[in-house]
Coordinates of N, CA and C in Angstrom, one line a residue:
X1 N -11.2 -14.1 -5.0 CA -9.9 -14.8 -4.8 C -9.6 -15.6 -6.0
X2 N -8.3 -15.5 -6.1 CA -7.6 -16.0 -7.9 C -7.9 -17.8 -7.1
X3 N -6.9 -17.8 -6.5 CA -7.3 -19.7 -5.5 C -7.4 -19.9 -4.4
X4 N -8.3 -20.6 -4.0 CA -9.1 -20.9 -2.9 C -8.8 -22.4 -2.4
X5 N -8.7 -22.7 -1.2 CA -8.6 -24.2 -0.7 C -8.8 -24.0 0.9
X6 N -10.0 -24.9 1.0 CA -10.6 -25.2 2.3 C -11.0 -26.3 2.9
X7 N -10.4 -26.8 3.3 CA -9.9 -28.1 4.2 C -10.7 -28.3 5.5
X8 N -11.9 -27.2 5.8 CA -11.9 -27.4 7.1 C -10.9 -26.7 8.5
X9 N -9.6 -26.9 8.1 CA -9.2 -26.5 9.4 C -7.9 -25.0 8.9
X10 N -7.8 -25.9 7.0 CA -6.7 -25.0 7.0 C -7.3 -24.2 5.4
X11 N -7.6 -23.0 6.1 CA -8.0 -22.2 4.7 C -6.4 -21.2 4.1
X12 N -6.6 -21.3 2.7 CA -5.1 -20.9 1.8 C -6.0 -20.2 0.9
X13 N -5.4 -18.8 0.2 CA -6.0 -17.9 -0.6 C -4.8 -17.0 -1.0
X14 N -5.1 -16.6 -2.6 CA -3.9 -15.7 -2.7 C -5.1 -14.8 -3.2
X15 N -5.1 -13.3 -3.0 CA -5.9 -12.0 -3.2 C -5.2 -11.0 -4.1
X16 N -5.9 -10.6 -5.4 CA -4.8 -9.8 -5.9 C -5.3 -8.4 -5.4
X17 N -4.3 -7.1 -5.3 CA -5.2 -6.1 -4.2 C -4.9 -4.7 -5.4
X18 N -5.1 -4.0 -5.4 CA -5.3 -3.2 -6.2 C -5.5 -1.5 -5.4
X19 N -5.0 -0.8 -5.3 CA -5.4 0.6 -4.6 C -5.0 2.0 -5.0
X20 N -5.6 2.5 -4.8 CA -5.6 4.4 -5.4 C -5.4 4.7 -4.0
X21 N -4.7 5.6 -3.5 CA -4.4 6.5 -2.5 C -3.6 7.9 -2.4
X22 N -4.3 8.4 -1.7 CA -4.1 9.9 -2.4 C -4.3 10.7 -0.7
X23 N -3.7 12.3 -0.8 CA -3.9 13.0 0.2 C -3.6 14.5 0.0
X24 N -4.3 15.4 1.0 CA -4.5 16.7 0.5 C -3.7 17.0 1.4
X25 N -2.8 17.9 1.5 CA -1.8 18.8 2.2 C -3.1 19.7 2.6
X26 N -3.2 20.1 4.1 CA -4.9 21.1 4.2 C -3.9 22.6 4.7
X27 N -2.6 22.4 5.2 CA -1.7 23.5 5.4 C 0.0 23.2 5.7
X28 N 0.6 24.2 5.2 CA 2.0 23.6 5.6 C 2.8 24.3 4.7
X29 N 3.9 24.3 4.6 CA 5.3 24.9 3.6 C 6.2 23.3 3.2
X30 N 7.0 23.5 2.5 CA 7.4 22.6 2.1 C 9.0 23.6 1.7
X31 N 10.1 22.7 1.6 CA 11.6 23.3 1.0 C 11.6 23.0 0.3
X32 N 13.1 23.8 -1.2 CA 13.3 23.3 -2.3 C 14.5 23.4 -1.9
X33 N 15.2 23.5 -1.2 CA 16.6 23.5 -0.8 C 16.9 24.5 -0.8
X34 N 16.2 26.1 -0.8 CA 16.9 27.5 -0.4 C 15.3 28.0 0.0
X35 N 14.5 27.9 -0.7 CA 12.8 28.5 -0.3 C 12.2 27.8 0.3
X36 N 11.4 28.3 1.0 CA 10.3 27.7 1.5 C 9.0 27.9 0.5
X37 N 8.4 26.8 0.4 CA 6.9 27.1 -1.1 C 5.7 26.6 0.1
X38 N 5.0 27.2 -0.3 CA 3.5 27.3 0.4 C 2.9 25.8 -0.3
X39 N 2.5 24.8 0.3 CA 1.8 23.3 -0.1 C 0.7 23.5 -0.1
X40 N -0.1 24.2 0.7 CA -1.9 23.8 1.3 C -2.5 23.9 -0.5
X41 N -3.2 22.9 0.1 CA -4.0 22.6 -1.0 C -3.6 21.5 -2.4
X42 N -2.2 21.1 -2.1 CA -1.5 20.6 -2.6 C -1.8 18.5 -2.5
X43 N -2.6 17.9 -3.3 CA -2.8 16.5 -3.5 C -2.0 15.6 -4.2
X44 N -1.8 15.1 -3.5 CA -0.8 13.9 -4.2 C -1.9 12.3 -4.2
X45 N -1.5 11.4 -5.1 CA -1.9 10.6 -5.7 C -1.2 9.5 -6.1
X46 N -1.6 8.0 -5.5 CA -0.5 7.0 -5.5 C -1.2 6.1 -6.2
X47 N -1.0 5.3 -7.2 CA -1.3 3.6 -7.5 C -0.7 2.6 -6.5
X48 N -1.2 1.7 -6.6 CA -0.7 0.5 -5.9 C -1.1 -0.8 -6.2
X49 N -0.2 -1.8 -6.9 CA -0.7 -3.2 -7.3 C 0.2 -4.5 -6.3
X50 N -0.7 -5.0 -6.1 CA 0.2 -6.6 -5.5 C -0.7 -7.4 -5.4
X51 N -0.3 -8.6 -4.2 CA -1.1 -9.7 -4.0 C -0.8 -10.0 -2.8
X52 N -1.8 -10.9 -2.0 CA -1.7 -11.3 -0.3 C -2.1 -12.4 -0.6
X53 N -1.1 -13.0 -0.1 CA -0.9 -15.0 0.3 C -1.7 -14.7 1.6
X54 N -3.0 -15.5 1.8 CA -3.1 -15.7 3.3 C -3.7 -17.5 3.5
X55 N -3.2 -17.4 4.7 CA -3.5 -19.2 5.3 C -4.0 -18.4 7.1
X56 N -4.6 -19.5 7.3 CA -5.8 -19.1 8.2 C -5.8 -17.4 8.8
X57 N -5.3 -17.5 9.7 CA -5.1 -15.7 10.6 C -3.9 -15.2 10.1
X58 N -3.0 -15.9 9.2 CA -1.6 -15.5 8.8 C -2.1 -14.8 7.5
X59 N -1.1 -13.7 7.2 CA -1.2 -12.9 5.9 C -0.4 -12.2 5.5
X60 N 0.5 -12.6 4.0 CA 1.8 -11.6 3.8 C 1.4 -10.8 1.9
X61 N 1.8 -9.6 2.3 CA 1.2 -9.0 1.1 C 2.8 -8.4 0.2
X62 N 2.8 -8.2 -0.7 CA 3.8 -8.3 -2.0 C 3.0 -6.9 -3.0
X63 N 3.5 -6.0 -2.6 CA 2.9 -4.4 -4.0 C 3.9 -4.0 -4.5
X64 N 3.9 -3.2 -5.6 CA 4.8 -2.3 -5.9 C 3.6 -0.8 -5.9
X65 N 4.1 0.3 -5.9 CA 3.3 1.7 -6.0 C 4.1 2.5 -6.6
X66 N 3.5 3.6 -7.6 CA 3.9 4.6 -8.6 C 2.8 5.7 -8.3
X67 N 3.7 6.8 -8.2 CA 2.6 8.3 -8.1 C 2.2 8.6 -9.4
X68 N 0.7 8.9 -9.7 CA 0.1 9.5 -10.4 C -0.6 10.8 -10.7
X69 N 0.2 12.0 -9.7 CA 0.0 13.2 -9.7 C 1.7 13.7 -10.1
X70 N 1.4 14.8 -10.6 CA 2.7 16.0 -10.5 C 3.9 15.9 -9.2
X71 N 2.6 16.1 -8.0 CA 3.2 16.2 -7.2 C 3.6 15.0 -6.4
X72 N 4.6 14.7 -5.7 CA 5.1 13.1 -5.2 C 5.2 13.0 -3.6
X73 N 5.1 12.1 -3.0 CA 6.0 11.7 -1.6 C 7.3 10.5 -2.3
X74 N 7.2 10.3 -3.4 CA 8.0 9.1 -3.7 C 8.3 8.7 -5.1
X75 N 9.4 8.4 -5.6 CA 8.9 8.3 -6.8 C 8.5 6.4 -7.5
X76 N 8.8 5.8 -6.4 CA 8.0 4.5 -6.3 C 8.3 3.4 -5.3
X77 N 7.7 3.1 -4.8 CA 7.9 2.1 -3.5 C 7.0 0.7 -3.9
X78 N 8.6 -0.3 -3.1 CA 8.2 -1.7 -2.7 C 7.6 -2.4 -1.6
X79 N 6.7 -3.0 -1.2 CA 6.0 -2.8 -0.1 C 6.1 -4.6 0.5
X80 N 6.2 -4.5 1.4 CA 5.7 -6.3 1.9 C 5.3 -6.1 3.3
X81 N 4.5 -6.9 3.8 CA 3.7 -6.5 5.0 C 3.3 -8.2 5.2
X82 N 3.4 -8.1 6.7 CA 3.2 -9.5 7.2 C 2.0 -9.0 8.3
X83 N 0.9 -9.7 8.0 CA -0.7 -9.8 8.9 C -1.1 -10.9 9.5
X84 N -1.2 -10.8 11.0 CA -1.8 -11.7 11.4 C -3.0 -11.4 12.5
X85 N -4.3 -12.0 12.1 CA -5.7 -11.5 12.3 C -5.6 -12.0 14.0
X86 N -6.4 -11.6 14.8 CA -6.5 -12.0 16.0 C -8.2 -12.5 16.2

């Protein structure tokens, strides 16, 4: 954790998060807007950088992501996500 503060009742942390995500098409077709193309076997590959503010069970996370294969679901996404631990 970049900063840390623990008070006892109230813990505060910002986390920088960092991720590789990726996935294999195992079967399927896909369009180009007149053909149909055969996918299986087909991996795609994502980066992903941000950070997560969290205070006790509460948690909100801030990424941006960029694909790092040929092949895409995206050509980059902004992400924010609100967590709360039970």
């Amino acid at each position: 954790d970049i900063w840390l503060n623990y008070d006892g009742c109230n813990s505060r942390r910002i986390t920088p998060v960092a991720e590789v995500v990726g996935w294999t098409i195992l079967d399927g077709f896909g369009f180009d807007g007149t053909n149909l193309i055969d996918q299986s076997g087909v991996t795609i590959v994502n980066a992903k950088l941000g950070a997560r503010y969290t205070v006790n069970s509460h948690s909100f996370y801030v990424g941006y992501g960029v694909p790092v294969t040929n092949q895409v679901w995206y050509d980059g996404v902004f992400r924010m996500e609100y967590r709360r631990a039970f």
